[in-house]
Coordinates of C-alpha atoms and ligand atoms in Angstrom, one line a residue:
X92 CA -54.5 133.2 -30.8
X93 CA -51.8 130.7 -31.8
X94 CA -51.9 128.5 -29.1
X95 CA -54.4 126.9 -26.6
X96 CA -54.2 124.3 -24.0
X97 CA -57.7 122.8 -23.1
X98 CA -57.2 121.5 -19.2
X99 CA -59.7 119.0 -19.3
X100 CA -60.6 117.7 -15.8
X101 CA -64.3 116.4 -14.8
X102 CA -65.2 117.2 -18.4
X103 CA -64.0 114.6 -20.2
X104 CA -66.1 114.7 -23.5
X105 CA -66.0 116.1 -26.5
X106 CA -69.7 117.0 -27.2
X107 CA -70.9 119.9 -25.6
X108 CA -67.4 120.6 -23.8
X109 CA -67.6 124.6 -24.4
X110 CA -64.1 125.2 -23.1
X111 CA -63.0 122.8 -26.0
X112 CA -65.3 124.4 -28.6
X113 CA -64.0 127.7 -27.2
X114 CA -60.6 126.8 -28.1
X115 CA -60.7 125.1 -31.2
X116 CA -62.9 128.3 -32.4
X117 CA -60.2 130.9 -31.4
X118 CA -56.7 128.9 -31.5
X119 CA -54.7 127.8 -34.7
X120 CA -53.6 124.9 -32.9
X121 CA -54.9 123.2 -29.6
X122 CA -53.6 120.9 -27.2
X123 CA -55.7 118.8 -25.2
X124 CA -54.2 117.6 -22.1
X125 CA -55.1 116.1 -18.6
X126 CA -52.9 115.8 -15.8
X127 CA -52.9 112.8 -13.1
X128 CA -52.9 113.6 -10.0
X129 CA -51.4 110.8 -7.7
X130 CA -53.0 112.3 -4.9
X131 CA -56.4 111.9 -6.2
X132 CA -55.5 108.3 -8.1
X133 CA -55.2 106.9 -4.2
X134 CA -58.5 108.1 -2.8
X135 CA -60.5 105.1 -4.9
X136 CA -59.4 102.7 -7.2
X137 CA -63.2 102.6 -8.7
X138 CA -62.8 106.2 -9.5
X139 CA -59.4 105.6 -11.2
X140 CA -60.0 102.9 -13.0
X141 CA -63.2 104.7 -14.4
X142 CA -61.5 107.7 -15.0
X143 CA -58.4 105.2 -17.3
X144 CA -61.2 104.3 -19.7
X145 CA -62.5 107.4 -19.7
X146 CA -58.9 109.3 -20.7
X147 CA -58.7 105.9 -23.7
X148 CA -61.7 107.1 -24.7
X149 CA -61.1 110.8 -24.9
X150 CA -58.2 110.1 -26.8
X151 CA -59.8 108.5 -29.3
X152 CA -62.7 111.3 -30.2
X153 CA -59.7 113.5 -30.1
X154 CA -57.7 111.5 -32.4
X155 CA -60.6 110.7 -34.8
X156 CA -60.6 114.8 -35.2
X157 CA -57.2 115.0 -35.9
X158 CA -55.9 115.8 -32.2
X159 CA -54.8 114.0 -29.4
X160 CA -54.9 113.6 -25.9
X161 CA -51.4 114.8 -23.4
X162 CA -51.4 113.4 -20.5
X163 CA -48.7 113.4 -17.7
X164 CA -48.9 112.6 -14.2
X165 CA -47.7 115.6 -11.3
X166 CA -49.3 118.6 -9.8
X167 CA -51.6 120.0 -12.1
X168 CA -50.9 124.0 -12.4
X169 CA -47.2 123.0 -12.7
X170 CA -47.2 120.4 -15.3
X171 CA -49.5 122.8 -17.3
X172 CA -47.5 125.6 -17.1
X173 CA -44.7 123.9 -17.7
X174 CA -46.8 122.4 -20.8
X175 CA -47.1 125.5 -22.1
X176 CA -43.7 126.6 -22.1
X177 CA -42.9 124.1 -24.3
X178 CA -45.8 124.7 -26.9
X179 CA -45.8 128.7 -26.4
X180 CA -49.1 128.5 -25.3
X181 CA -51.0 131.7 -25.2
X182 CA -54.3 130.5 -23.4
X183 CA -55.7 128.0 -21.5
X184 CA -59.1 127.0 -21.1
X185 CA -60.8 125.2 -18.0
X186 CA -64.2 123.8 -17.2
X187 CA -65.2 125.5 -14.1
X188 CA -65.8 123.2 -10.5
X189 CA -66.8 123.7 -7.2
X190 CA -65.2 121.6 -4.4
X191 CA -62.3 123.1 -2.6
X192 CA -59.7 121.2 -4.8
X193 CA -60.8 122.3 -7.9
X194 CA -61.0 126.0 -6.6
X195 CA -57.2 125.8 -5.5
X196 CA -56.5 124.4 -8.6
X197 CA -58.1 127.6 -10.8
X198 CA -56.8 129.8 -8.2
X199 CA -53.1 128.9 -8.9
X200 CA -53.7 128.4 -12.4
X201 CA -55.0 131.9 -12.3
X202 CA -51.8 133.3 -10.7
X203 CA -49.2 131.3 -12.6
X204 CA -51.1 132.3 -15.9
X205 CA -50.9 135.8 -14.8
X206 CA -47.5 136.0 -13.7
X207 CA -46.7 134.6 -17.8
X208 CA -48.9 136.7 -19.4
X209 CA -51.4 133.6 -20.5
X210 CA -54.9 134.1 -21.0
X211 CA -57.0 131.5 -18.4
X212 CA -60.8 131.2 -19.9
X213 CA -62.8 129.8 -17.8
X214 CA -65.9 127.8 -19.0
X215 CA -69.7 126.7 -17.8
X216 CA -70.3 122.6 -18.3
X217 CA -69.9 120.7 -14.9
X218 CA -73.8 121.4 -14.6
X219 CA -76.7 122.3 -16.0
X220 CA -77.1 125.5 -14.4
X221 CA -73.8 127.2 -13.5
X222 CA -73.9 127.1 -9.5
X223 CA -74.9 130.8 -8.5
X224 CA -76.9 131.2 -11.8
X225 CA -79.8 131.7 -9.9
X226 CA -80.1 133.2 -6.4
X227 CA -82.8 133.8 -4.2
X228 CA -84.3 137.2 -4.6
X229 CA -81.2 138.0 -6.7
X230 CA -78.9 138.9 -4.2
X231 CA -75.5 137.3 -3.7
X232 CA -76.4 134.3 -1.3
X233 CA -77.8 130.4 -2.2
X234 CA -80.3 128.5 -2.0
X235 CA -80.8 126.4 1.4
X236 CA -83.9 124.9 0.6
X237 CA -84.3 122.5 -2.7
X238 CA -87.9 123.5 -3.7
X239 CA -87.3 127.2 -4.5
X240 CA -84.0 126.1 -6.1
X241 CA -86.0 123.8 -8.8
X242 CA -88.6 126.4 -9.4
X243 CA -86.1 129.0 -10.3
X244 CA -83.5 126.2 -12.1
X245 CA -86.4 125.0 -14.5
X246 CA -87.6 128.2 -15.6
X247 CA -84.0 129.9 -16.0
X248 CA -82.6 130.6 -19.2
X249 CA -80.3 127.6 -19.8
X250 CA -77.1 127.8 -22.0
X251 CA -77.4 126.6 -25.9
X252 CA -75.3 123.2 -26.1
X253 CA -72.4 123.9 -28.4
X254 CA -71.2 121.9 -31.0
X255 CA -68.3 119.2 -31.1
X256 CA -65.7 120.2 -32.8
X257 CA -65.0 119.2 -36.7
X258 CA -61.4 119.4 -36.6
X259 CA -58.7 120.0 -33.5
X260 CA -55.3 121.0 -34.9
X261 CA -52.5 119.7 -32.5
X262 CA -49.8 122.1 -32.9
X263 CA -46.5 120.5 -34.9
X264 CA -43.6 117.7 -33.4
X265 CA -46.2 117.0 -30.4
X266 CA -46.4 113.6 -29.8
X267 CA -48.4 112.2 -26.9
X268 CA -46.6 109.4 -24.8
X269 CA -49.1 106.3 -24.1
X270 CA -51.4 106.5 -21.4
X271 CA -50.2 105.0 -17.9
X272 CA -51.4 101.1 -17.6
X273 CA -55.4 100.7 -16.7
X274 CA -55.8 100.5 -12.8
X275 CA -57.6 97.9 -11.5
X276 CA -60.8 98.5 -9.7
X277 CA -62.1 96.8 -6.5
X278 CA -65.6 96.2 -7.3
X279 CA -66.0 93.6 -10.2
X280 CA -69.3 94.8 -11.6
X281 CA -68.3 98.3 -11.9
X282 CA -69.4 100.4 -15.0
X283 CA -66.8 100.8 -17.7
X284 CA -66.2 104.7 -17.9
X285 CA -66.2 106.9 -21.3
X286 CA -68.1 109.1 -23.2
X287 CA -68.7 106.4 -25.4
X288 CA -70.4 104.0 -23.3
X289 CA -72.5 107.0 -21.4
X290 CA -73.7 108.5 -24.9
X291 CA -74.5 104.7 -25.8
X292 CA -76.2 104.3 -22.2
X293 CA -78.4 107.7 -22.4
X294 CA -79.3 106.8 -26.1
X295 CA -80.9 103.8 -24.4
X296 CA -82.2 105.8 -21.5
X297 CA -85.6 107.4 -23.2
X298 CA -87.2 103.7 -23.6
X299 CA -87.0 103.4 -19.9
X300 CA -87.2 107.0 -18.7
X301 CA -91.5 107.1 -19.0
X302 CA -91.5 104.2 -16.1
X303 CA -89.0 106.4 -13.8
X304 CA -91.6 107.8 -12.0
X305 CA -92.9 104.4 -10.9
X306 CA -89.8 102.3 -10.8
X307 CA -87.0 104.7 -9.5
X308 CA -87.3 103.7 -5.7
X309 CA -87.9 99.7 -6.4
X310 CA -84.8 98.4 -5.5
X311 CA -85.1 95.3 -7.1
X312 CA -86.0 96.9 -10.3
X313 CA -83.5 98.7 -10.9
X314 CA -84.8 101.2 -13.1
X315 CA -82.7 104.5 -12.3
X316 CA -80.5 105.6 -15.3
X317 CA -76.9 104.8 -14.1
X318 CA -75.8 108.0 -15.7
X319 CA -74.3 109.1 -12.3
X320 CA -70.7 107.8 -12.8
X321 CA -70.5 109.8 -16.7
X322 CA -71.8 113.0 -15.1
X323 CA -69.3 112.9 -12.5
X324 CA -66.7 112.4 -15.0
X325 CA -68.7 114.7 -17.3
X326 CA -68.7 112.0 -20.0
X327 CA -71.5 113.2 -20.5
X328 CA -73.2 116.6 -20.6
X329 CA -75.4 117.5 -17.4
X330 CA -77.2 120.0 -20.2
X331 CA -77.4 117.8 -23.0
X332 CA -78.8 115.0 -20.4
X333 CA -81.7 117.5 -19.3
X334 CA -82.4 118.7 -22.7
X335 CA -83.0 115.2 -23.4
X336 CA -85.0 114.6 -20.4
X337 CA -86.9 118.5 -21.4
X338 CA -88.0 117.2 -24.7
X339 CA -90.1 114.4 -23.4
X340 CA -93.8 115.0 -22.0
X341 CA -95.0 113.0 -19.0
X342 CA -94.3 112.4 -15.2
X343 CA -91.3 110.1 -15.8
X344 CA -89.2 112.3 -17.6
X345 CA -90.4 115.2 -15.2
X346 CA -89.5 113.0 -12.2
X347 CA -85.5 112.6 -14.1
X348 CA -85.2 116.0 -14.7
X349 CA -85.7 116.7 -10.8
X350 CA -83.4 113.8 -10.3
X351 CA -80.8 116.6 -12.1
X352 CA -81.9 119.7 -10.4
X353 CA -81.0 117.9 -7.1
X354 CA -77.6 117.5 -8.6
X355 CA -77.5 121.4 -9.3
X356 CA -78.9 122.3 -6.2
X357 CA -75.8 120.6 -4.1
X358 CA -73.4 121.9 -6.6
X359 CA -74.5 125.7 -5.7
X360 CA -74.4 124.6 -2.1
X361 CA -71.0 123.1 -2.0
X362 CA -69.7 126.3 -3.9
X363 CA -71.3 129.0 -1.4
X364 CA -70.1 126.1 1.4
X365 CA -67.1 124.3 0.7
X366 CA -66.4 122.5 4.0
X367 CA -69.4 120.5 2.9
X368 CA -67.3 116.9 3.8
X369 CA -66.2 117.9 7.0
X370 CA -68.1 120.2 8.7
X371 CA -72.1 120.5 9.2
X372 CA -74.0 123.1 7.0
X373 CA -76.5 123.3 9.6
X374 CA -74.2 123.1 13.0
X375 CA -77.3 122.4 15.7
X376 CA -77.5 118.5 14.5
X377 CA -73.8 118.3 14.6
X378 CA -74.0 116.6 18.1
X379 CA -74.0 113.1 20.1
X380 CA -71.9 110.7 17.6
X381 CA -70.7 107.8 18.6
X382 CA -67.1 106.3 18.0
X383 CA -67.8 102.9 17.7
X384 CA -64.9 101.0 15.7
X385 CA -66.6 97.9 15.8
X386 CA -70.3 99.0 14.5
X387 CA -68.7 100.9 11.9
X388 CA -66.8 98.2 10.8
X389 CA -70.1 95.8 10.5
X390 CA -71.7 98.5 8.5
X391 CA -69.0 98.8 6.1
X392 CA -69.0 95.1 5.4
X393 CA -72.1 94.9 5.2
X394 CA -72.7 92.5 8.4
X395 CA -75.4 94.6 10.4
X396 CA -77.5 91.9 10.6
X397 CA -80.5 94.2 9.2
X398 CA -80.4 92.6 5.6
X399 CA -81.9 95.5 3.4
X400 CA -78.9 97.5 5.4
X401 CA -76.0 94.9 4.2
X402 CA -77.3 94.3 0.9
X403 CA -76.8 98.0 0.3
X404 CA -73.4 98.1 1.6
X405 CA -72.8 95.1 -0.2
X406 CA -74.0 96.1 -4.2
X407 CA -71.6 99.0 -3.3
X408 CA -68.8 96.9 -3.0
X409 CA -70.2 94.7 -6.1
X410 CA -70.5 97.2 -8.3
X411 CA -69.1 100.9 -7.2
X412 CA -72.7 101.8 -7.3
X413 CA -75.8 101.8 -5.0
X414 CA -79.1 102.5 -5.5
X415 CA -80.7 105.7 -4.1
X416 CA -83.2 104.2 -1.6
X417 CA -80.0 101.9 -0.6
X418 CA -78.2 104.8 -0.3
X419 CA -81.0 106.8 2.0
X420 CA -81.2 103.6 4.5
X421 CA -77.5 102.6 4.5
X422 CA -76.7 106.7 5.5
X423 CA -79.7 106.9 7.7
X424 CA -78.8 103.5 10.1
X425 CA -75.3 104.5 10.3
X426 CA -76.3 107.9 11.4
X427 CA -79.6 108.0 13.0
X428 CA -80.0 104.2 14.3
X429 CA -76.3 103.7 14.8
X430 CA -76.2 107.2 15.8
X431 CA -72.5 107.1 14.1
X432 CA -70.5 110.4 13.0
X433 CA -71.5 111.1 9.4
X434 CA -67.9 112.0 8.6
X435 CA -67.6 108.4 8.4
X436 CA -70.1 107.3 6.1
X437 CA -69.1 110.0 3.6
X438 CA -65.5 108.3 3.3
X439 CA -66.4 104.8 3.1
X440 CA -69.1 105.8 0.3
X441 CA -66.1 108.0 -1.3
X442 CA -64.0 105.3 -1.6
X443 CA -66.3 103.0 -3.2
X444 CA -68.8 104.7 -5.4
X445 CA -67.5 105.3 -8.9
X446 CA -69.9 108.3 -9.2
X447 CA -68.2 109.7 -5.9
X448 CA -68.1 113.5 -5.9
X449 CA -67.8 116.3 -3.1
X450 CA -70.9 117.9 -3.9
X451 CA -73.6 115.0 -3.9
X452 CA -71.7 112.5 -1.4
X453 CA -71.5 114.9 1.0
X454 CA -74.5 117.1 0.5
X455 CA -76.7 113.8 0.5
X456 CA -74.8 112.8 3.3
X457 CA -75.5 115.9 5.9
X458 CA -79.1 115.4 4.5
X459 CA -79.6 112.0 6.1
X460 CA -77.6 113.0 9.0
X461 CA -80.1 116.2 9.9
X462 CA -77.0 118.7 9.6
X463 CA -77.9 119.4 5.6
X464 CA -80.6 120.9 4.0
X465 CA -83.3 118.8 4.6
X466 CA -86.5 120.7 5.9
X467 CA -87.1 118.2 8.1
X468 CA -83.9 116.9 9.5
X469 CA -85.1 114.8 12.2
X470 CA -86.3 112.7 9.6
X471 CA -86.3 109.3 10.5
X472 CA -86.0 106.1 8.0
X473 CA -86.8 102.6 9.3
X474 CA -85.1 100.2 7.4
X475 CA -88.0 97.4 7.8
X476 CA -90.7 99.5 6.9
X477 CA -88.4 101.1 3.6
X478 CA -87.6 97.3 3.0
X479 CA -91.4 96.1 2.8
X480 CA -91.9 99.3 1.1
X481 CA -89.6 99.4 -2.2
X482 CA -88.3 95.8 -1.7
X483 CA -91.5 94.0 -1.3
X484 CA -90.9 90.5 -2.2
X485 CA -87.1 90.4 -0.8
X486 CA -85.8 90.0 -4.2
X487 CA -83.2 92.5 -3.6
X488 CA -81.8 91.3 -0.4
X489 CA -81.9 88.2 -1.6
X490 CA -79.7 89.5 -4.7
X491 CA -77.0 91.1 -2.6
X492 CA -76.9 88.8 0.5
X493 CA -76.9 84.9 -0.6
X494 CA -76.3 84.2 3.1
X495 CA -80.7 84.9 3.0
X496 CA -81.0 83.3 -0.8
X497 CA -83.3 80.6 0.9
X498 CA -85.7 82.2 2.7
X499 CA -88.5 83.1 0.6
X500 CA -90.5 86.2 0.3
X501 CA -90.3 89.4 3.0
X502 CA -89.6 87.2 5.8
X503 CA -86.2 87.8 4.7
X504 CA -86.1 91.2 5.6
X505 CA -87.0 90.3 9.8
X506 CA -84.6 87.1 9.8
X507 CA -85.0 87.4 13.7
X508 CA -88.5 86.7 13.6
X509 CA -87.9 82.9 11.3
X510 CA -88.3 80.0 14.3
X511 CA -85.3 79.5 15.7
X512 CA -84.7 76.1 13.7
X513 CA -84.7 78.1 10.4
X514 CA -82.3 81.3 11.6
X515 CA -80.3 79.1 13.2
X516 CA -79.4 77.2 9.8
X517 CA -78.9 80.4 8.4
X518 CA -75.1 82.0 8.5
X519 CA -76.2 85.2 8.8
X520 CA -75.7 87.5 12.1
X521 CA -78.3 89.0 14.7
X522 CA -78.6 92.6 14.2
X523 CA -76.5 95.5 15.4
X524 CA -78.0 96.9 18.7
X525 CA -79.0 100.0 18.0
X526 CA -78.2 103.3 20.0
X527 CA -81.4 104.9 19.9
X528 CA -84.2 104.1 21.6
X529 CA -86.6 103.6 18.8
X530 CA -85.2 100.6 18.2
X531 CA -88.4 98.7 18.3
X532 CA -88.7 97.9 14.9
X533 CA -86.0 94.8 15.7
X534 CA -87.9 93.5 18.6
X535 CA -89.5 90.1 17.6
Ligands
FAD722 C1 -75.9 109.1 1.2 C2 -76.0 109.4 -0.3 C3 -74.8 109.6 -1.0 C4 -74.8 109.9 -2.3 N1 -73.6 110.1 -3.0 C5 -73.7 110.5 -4.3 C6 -72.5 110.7 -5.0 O1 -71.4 110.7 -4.5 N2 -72.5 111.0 -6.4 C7 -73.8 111.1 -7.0 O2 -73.8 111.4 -8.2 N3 -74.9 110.9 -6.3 C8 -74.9 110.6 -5.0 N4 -76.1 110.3 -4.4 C9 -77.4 110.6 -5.1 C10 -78.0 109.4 -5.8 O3 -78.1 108.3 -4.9 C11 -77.2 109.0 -7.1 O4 -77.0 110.1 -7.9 C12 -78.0 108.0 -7.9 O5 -78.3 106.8 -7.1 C13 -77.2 107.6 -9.1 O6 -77.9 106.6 -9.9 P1 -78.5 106.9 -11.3 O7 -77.6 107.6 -12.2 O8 -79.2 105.7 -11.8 O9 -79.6 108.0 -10.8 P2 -81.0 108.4 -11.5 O10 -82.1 108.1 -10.5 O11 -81.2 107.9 -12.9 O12 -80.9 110.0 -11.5 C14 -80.4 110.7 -12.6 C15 -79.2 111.6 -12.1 O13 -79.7 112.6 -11.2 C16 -78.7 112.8 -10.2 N5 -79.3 112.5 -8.9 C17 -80.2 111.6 -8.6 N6 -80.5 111.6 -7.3 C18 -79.7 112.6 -6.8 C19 -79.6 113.1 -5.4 N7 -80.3 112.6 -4.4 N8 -78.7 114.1 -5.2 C20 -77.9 114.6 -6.3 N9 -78.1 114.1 -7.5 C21 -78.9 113.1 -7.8 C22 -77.5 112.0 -10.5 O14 -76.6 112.7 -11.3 C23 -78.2 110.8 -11.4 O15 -77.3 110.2 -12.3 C24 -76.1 110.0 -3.0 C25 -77.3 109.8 -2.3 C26 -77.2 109.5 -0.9 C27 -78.5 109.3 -0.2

């Protein structure tokens, strides 16, 4: 083939990228190209911002192999066929996705590439296990339940990791225009996005990865990997992050790779259901939600009064990032104490988190809410008991909420119980009445 364009989208890396590999193996020349979508720039500036570095990045690995990096801002399927027009391109490679966007997007791509005789290719690399690699019993359905899922994820027959390319040939007289100014974020702590800095981040991951087991749900710790934003850019390989994860013995590296299978698991969901954000996988917990403009709007700024609760909310807004046990108690008091639609929660988390995707905001999201795949979806979290559980000495609270910096130990998690001349120095609010009946746990 003369001619390739490599679409990159949530893949934006040149290690292990097989649709770039693919190309640079079977074209002359290549161009690698990305198209802005201003409809997608608007839904977070986190995400945006992240996803600015991430293009600089690119460009850079693609220029240090003698390519480049196109990018132009419009509808996707029309700016790259009208890309290829104008380079004669005769294929086009794409990293295959799941949520309803991205299927529209190959869909049309499919048709237009049709319709002037290109050749679309698409490629495995958005997981570690393409979703509906393995099926229960082999038929043509998914899995509903995440322990079956593992079992048959971890003993399939992964993919071989291919190699970054030596050299990409940019075909002649194609100049790339700069890229579009650098967004800027909301949250001021955010993680600076590129394959660079996730490469240099899971390089450093191994020293830390034998305590996981221990330290993942210690919120003050704050041992987790933070590789979530470079996966959900694909800054990083999903495959080449398990293999890593694979090669070590022990429980902590075990405990990681499950980490990833959950990320697999939603990812096959989301493709065999991709309503996921709006409408409940499991419709019998889809009832009773409240409409309450005013609790929601405590929750979101983090002013519930239930401190554990707002310092969640809060590191989101800090940082574009929340711990997983934050994010398990924030989800479960909007939903099952607030007894608030979950639809909600899954936007104001989409906005923020700068490792926001369909598959594992939403899936995590109908988990908490009882209308997922959780096996037990009456589930209940109470925030104190979670607090004095994985935030034993209040040091996380007291992190995220300065409002509670001076009272000392867990008393800071039950700031209703202090004597009344303490809380009432304190400029920090009673607690949200809850809906539900079970709200014992904020009775002095
Ligand atoms: C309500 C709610 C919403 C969430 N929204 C998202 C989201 O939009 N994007 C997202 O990537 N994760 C989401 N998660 C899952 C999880 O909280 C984050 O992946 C994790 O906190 C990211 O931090 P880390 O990279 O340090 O994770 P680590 O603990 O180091 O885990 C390693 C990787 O495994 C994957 N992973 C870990 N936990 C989960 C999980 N429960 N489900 C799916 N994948 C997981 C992530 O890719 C993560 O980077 C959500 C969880 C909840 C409860």
């Amino acid at each position: 083939m003369r001619t390739a364009i490599v679409l990159f989208t949530r893949d934006l890396r040149v290690h292990d990228n097989p649709a770039l590999a693919a190309a640079c193996a079977s074209a002359e020349t290549v161009v690698p190209f990305f198209v802005l979508d201003p409809q997608l720039q608007k839904l977070s500036p986190n995400r945006a911002r992240f996803l600015h570095q991430s293009l600089a990045d690119l460009r850079e690995s693609l220029r240090a192999r003698g390519g480049d990096l196109i990018v132009r801002e419009g509808e996707p399927v029309a700016e790259t066929m009208r890309l290829a027009r104008e380079v004669q391109a005769e294929g086009v490679a794409l990293t295959q996705d799941v949520s309803t966007y991205a299927r529209r997007r190959e869909e049309r791509l499919n048709d237009e590439c049709e319709r002037h005789r290109i050749s679309l290719r698409l490629f495995p690399g958005t997981t570690v296990v393409p979703p509906g690699g393995v099926r229960p019993g082999g038929g043509d359905g998914h899995y509903k339940v995440f322990s079956p899922y593992y079992r048959a994820w971890e003993s399939a027959k992964w993919r071989d990791e291919v190699a970054t390319p030596e050299r990409i040939a940019l075909p002649a007289d194609l100049a790339a225009a700069p890229l579009p100014p650098l967004p800027d974020g909301e949250s001021p702590a955010a993680l600076n996005g590129g394959e660079t800095e996730g490469l240099r981040r899971l390089k450093a991951w191994p020293r830390h990865i034998h305590t996981y087991d221990d330290l993942h749900d210690d919120m003050a710790a704050d041992a987790t990997s933070r590789l979530s934003a470079y996966l959900r850019f694909g800054c990083l390989s999903p495959l080449a992050v398990a293999n890593r994860a694979r090669d070590l013995d022990g429980a902590g590296p075990a405990a990681f790779l499950r980490q990833l299978g959950w990320r697999d698991f939603y990812y096959q969901v989301t493709q065999a259901f991709p309503k996921i954000s709006t409408q409940p996988y499991r419709a019998s917990g889809d009832t009773g939600w409240r409409y309450d403009q005013d609790a929601l709007q405590h929750w979101k700024d983090g002013l519930t009064g239930v401190p554990i609760v707002d310092a969640g909310m809060r590191q989101m807004q800090a940082e574009g990032w929340m711990h997983n046990r934050a994010r398990l108690i924030t989800a479960a008091f909007l939903t099952k104490h607030l007894g608030l639609d979950w639809r909600d929660g899954v936007k104001w988390f989409f906005r923020w988190l700068v490792d926001g995707d369909v598959a594992n905001n939403s899936g995590n999201w109908q988990w908490v809410a009882g209308t997922g795949n959780d096996t037990r979806p009456y589930r209940r979290f109470n925030p104190i008991r979670q607090a004095e559980r994985f935030d034993p000495d209040g040091v996380y609270v007291r992190r995220y909420v300065p409002e509670l910096a001076s009272v000392a130990g867990k008393a800071v998690h039950q700031p209703w119980r202090l004597p009344d001349t303490v809380r009432s120095g304190l400029d920090y609010p009673a607690p949200l009445e809850s809906h539900r009946d079970e709200a014992v746990w904020l009775r002095p």
